[in-house]
Short mmCIF file of C-alpha atoms and ligand atoms in Angstrom, two decimals:
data_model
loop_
_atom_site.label_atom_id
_atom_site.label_comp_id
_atom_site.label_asym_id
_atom_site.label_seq_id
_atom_site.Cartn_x
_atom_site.Cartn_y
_atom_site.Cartn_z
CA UNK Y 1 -23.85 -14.71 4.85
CA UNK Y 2 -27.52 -14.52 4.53
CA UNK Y 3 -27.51 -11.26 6.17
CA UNK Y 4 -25.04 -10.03 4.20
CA UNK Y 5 -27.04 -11.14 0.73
CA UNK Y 6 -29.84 -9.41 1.62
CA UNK Y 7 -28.41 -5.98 3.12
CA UNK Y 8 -26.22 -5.90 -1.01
CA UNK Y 9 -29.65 -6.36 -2.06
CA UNK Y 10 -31.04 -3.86 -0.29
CA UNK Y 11 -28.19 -1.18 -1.22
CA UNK Y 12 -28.48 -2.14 -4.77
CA UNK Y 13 -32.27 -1.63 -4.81
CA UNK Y 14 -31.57 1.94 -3.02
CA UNK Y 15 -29.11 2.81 -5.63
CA UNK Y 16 -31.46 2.11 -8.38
CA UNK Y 17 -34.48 4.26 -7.08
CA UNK Y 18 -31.73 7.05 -6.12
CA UNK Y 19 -31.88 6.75 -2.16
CA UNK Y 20 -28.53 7.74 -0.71
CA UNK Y 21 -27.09 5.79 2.51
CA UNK Y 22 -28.30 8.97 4.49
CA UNK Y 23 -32.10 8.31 4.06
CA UNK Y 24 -31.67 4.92 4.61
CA UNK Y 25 -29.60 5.61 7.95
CA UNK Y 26 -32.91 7.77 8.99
CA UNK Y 27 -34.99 4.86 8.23
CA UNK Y 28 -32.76 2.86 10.71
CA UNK Y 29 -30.86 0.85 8.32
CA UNK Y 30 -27.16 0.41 8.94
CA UNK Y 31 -25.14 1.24 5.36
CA UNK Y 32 -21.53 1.34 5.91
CA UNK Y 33 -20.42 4.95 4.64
CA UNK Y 34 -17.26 3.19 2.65
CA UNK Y 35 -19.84 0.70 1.26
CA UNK Y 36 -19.00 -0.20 -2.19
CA UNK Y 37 -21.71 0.99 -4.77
CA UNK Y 38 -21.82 -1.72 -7.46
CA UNK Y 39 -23.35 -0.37 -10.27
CA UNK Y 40 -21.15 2.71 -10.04
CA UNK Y 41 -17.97 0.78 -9.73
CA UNK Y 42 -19.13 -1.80 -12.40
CA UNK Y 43 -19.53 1.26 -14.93
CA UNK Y 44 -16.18 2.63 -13.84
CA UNK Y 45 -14.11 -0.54 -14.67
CA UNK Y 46 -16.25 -0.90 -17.36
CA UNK Y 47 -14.81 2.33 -18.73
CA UNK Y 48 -11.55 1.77 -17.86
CA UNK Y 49 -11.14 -1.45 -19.44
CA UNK Y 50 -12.64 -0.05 -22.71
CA UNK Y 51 -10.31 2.81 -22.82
CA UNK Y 52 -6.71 1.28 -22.26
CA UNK Y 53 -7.62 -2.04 -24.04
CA UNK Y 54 -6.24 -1.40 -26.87
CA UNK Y 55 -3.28 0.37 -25.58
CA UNK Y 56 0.24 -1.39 -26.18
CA UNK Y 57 2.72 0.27 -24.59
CA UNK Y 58 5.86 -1.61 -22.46
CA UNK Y 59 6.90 -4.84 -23.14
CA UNK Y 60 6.55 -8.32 -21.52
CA UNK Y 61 9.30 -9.44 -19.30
CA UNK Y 62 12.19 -11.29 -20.39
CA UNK Y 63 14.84 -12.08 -18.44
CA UNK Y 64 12.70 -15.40 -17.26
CA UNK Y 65 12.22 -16.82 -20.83
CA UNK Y 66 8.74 -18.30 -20.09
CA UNK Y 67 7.64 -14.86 -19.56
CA UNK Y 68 8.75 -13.34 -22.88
CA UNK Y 69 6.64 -16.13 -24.56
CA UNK Y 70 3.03 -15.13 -22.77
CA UNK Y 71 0.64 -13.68 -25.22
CA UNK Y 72 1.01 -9.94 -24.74
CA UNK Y 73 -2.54 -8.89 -26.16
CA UNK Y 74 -4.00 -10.62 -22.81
CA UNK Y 75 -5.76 -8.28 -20.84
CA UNK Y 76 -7.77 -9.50 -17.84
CA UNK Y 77 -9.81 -7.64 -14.96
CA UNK Y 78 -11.44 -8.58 -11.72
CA UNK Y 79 -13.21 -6.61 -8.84
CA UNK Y 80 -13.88 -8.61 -5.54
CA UNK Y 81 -15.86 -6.84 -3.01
CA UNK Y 82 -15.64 -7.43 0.73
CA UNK Y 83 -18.79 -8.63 0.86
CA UNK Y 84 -17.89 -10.75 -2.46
CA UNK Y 85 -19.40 -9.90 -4.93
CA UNK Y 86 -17.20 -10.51 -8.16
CA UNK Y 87 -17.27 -8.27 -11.13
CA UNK Y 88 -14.97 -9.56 -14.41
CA UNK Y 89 -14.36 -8.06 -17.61
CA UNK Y 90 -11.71 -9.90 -20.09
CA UNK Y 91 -9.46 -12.76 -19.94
CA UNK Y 92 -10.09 -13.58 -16.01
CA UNK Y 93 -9.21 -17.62 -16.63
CA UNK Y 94 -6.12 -17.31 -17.83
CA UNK Y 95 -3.72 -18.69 -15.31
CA UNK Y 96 -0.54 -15.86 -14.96
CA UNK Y 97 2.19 -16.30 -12.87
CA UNK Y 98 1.91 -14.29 -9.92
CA UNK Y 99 5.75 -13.39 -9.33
CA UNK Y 100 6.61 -10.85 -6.92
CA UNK Y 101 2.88 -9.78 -5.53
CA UNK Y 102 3.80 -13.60 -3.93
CA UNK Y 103 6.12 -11.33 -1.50
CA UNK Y 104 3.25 -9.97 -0.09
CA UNK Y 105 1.38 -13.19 1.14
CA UNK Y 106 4.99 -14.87 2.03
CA UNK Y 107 5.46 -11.77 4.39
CA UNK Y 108 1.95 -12.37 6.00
CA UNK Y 109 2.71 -15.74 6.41
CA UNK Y 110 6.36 -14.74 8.28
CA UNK Y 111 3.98 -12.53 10.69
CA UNK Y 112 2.04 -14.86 11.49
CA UNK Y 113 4.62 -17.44 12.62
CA UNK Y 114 7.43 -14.69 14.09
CA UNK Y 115 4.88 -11.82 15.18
CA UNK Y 116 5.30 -7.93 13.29
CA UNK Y 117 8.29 -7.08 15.72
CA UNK Y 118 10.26 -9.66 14.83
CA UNK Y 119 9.41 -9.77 11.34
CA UNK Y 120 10.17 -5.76 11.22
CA UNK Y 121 13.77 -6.05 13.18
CA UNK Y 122 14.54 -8.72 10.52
CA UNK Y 123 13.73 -7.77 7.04
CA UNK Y 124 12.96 -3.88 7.57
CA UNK Y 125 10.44 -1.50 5.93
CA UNK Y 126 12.49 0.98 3.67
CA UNK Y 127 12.30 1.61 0.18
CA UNK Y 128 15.69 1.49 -1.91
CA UNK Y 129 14.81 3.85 -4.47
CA UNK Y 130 16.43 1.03 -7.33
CA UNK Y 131 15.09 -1.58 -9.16
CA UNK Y 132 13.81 -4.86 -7.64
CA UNK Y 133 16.70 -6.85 -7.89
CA UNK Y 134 19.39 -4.61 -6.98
CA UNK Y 135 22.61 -5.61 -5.62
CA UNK Y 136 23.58 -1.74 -4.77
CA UNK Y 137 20.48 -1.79 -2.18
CA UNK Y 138 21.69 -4.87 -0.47
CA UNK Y 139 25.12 -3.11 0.23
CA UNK Y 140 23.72 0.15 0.76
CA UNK Y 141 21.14 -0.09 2.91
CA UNK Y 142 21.50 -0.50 6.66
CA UNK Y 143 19.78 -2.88 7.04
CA UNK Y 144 20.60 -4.70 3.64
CA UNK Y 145 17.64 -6.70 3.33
CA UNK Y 146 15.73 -3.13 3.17
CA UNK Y 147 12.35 -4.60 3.16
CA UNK Y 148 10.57 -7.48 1.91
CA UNK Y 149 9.17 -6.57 -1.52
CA UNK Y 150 12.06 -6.21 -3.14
CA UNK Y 151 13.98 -9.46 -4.20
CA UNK Y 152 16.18 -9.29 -1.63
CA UNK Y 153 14.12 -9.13 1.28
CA UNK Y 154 11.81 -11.05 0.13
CA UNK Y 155 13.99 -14.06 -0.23
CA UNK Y 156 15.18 -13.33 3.27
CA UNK Y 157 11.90 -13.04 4.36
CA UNK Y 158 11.06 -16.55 2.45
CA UNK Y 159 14.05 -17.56 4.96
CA UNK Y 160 11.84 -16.95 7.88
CA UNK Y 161 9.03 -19.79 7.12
CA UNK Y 162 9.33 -22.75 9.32
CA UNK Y 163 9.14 -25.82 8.87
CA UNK Y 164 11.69 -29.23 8.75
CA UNK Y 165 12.48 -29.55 5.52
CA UNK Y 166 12.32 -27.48 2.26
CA UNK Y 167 9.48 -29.76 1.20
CA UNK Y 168 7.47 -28.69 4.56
CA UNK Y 169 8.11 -25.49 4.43
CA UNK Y 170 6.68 -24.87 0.33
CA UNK Y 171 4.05 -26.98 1.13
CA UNK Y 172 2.69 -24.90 3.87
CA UNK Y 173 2.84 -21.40 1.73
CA UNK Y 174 1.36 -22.93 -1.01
CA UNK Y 175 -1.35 -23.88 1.27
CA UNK Y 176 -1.26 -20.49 2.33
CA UNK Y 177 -2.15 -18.48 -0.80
CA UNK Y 178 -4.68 -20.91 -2.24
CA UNK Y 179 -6.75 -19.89 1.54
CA UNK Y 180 -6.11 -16.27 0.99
CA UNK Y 181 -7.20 -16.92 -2.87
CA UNK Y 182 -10.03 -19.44 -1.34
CA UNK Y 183 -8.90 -22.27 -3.18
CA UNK Y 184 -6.21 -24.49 -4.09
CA UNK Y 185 -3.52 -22.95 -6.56
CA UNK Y 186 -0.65 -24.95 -7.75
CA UNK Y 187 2.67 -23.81 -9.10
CA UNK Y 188 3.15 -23.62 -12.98
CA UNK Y 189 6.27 -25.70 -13.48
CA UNK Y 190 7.31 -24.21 -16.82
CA UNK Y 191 7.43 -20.95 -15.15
CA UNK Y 192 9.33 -23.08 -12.32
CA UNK Y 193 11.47 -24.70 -14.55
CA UNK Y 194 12.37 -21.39 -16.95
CA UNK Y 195 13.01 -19.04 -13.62
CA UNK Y 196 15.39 -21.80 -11.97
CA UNK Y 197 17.44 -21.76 -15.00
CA UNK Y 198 18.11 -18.16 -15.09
CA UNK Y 199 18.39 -16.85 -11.60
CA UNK Y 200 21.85 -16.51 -10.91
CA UNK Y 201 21.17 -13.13 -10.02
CA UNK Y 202 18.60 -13.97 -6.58
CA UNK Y 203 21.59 -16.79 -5.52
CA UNK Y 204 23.85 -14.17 -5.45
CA UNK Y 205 21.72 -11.63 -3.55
CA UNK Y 206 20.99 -14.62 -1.23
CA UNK Y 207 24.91 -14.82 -0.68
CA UNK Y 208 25.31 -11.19 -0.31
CA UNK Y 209 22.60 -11.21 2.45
CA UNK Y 210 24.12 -14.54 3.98
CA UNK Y 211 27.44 -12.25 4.16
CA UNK Y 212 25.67 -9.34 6.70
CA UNK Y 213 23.94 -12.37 8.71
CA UNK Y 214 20.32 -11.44 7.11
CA UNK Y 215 19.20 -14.46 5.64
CA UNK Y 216 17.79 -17.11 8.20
CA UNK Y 217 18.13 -20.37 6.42
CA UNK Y 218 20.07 -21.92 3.70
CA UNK Y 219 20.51 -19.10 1.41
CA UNK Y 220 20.25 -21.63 -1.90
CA UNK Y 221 17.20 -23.56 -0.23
CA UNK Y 222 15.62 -20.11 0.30
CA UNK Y 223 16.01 -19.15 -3.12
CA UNK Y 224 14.42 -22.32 -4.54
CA UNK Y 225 11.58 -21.70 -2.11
CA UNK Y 226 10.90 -18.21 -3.55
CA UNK Y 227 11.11 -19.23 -6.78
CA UNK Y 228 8.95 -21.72 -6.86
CA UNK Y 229 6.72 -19.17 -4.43
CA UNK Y 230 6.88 -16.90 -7.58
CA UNK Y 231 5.75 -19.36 -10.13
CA UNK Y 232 2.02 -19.88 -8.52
CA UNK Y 233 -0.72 -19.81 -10.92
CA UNK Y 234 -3.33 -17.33 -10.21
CA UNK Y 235 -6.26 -15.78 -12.42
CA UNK Y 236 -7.31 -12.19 -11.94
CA UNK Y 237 -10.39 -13.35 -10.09
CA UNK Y 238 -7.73 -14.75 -7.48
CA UNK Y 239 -5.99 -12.22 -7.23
CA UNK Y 240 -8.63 -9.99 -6.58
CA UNK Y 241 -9.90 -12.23 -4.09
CA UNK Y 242 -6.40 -11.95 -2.33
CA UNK Y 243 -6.47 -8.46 -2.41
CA UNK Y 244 -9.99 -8.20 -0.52
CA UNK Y 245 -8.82 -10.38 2.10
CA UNK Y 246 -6.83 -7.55 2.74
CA UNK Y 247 -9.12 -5.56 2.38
CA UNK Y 248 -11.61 -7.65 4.68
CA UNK Y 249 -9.46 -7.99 7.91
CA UNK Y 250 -7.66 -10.72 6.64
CA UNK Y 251 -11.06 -12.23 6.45
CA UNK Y 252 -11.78 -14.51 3.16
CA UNK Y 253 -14.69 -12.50 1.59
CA UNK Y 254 -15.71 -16.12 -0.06
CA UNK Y 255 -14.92 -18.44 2.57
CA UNK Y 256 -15.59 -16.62 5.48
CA UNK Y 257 -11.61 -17.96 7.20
CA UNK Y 258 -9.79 -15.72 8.90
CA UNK Y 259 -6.53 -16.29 7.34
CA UNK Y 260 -4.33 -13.63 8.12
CA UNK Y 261 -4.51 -12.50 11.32
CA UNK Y 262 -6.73 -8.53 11.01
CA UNK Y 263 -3.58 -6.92 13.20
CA UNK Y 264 -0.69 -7.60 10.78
CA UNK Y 265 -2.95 -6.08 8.13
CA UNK Y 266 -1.86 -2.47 8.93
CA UNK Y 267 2.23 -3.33 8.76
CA UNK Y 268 1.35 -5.43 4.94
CA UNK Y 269 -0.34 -2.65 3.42
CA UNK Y 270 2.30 0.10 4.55
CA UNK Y 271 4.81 -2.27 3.24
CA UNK Y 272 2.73 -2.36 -0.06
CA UNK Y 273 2.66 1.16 -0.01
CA UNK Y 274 6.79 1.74 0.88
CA UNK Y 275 7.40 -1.33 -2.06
CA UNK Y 276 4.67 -2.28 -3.78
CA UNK Y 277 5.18 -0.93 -7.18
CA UNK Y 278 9.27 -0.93 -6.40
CA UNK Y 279 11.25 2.30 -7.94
CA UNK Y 280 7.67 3.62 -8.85
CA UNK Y 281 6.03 3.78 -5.43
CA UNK Y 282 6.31 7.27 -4.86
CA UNK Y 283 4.54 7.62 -8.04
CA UNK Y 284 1.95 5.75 -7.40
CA UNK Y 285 1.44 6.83 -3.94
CA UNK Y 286 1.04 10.51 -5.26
CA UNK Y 287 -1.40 9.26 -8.03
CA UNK Y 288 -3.16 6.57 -7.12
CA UNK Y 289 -3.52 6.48 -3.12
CA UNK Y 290 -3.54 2.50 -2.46
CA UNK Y 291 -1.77 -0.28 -1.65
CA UNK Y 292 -0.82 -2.21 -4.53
CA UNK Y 293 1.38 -5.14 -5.49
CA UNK Y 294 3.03 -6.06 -8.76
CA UNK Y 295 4.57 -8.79 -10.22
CA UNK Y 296 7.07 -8.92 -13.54
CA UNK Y 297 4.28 -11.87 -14.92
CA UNK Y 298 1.70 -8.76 -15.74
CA UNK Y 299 -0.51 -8.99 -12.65
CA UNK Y 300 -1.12 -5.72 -10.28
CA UNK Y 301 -3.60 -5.63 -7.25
CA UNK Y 302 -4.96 -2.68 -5.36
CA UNK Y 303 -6.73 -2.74 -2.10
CA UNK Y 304 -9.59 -0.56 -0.87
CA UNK Y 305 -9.31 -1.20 2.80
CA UNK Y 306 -12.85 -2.11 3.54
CA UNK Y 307 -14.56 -1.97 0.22
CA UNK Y 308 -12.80 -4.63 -1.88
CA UNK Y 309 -9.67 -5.18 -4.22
CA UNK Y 310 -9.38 -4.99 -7.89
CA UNK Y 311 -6.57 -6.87 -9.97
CA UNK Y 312 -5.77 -6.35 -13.66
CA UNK Y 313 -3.45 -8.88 -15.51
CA UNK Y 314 -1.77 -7.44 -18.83
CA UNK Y 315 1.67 -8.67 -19.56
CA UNK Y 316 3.63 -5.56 -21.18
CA UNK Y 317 5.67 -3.50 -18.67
CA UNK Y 318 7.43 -0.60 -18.07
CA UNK Y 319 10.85 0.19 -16.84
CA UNK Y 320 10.56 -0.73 -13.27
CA UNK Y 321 8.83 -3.77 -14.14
CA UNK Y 322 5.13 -2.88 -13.20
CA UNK Y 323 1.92 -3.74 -15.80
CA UNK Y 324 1.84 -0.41 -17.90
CA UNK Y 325 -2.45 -1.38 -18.80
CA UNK Y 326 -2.86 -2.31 -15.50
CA UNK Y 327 -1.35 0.93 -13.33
CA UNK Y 328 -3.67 2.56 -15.75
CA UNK Y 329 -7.11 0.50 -15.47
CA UNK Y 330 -6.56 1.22 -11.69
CA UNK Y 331 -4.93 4.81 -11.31
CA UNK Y 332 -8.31 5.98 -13.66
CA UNK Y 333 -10.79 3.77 -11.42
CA UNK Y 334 -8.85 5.19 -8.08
CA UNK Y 335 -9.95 8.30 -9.26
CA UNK Y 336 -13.71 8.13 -10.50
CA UNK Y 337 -14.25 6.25 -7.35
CA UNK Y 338 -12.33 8.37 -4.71
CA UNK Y 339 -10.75 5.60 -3.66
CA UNK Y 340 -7.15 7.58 -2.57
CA UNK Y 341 -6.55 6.50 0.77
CA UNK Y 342 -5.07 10.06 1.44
CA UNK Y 343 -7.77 11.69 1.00
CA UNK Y 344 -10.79 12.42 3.13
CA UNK Y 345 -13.30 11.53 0.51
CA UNK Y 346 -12.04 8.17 0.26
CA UNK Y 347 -14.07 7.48 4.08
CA UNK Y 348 -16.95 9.68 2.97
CA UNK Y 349 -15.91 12.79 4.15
CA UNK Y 350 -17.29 15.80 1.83
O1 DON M 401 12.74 -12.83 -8.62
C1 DON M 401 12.30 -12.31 -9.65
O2 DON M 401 12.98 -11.55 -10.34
C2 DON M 401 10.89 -12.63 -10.06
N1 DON M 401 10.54 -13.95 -9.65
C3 DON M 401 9.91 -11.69 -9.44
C4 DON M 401 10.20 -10.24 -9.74
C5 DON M 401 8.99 -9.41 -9.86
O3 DON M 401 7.88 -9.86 -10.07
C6 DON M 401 9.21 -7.95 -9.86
N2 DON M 401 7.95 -7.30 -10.19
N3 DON M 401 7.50 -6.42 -10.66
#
């Protein structure tokens, strides 16, 4: 930890008096070519934020009534380095519901109990092309649970948590995120309560998947899970903390645990890629270059394998049910910063 303190220190005071990682390297200092420069990025989100904050296109979600209630003028944003430092701009306390970017950490948690293979033969990796909740993909696709961002496969792969009894088995992924957020989270029960009351539409996908043999527990119980999976609490700062312990290895960047193991990393952030922003994926892929995860209760997070995560919280959405503020606040820093994953700049490449 220490040495980590002091070698930040040491970049930031080589940033400020304008010596590159190169002339440090000669003076036998190890710098990390992906290192993340914070000044730079602070200015970047800095600018970001400014220029979309007042923008008010989409609209919140509203087919879970709690959601259509949230003020929509929120607008949050938080940047969590690997080596942790935190950079916040906006309303970073207020406590969102983190929805569907819970599908990520459920499938981690699957991995970790089943192994990738398994995991991979059960739920899949494909994208549907159609919105989160279709019932079209669950018929179409060959392997009907398609893969486990959407709402289908996610439920299935909710299915795949052990444990003996419902109870056991929410207790230990809720005791799973709060270590991947680095402390405890609870579940908001009005979002609970408001989701339960309207999801007809997840039982009968649950059904539908019970029908081709691809759910792996009570389909009803499994829905109940991941809806109560859904309505977690989480802040931006949380979520960016998630996000760069993905970015990390799987390694808390606060706490220092190792909570999802660093070799399932690779198969969550392809599936983030394939999924992660649904029916606009491809988009985003094209544009943006990350991993990313979004969830209908206005939260998105990107990670920058090895340099950190960023998460943006802003409530009104587009069509496929993604943040519209937040896809911009991190498409425009993506792109100051080079962060695209495709290309060779992004691992300091000229
Ligand atoms: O099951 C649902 O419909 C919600 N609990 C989650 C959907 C979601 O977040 C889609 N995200 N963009």
């Amino acid at each position: 930890m220490k040495a980590k303190r002091n070698w930040m220190a040491l970049l930031a005071g080589l940033t400020m008096i304008g010596v590159w990682p190169s002339a440090a390297l000669a003076q036998g200092v190890a710098v990390s070519p992906v290192a993340p420069r914070r000044e730079l990025v602070e200015s970047v989100v800095r600018e970001a934020y400014d220029r979309f904050r007042s923008d008010t296109g989409g609209k919140n979600a509203d087919y879970i009534p709690y959601l259509a209630q949230v003020d929509s003028k929120l607008f949050g944003v938080a940047v969590v380095s690997t080596d942790n430092h935190v950079f916040t701009l906006g309303d970073i306390n207020y406590s969102f519901s983190i929805q569907s970017i819970s599908k990520v950490f459920t499938l981690a948690l699957a991995m970790e109990g089943l192994g990738p293979d398994n995991v991979f033969q059960r739920i899949g990796s494909e994208p549907t092309g159609r919105a989160f909740n279709s019932v079209v993909a669950v018929v179409d696709m060959p392997t009907h649970t398609a893969n486990p961002l959407v709402n289908a496969g996610a439920i299935a792969t909710t299915s795949l948590i052990s444990g003996k009894n419902e109870k056991e088995k929410w207790n230990k992924i809720l005791d799973f995120y709060g270590r991947v957020a680095g402390e405890k989270l609870a579940l908001i029960e009005e979002v609970y309560r408001s989701e339960a009351a309207t999801n007809a539409g997840n039982k009968a996908l649950a059904m539908l998947l019970a029908k081709y043999e691809r759910i792996y527990a009570d389909p009803f119980e499994s829905v109940d899970i991941y809806t109560r999976q859904c309505s977690v609490g989480v802040n931006a700062i949380q979520l960016a903390r998630m996000g760069a312990t993905m970015a990390n290895n799987g390694v808390n960047p606060a706490t220092g645990e190792q909570v999802i193991k660093r070799e399932d990393i690779p198969y969550i952030l392809a599936s983030m890629t394939m999924a992660g922003l649904y029916d606009s994926s491809g988009y985003w892929a094209w544009h943006v270059g990350l991993p990313a995860k979004s969830g209908v209760g206005g939260g998105i997070v990107a990670v920058a394998p090895g340099k950190g995560a960023i998460a943006v919280f802003a409530p009104r959405l587009d069509e496929a049910g993604n943040s519209v503020k937040a896809q911009k606040v991190i498409e425009y820093v993506a792109r100051k910063l080079n962060y695209n994953l495709y290309s060779p700049s992004s691992v300091g490449l000229k």
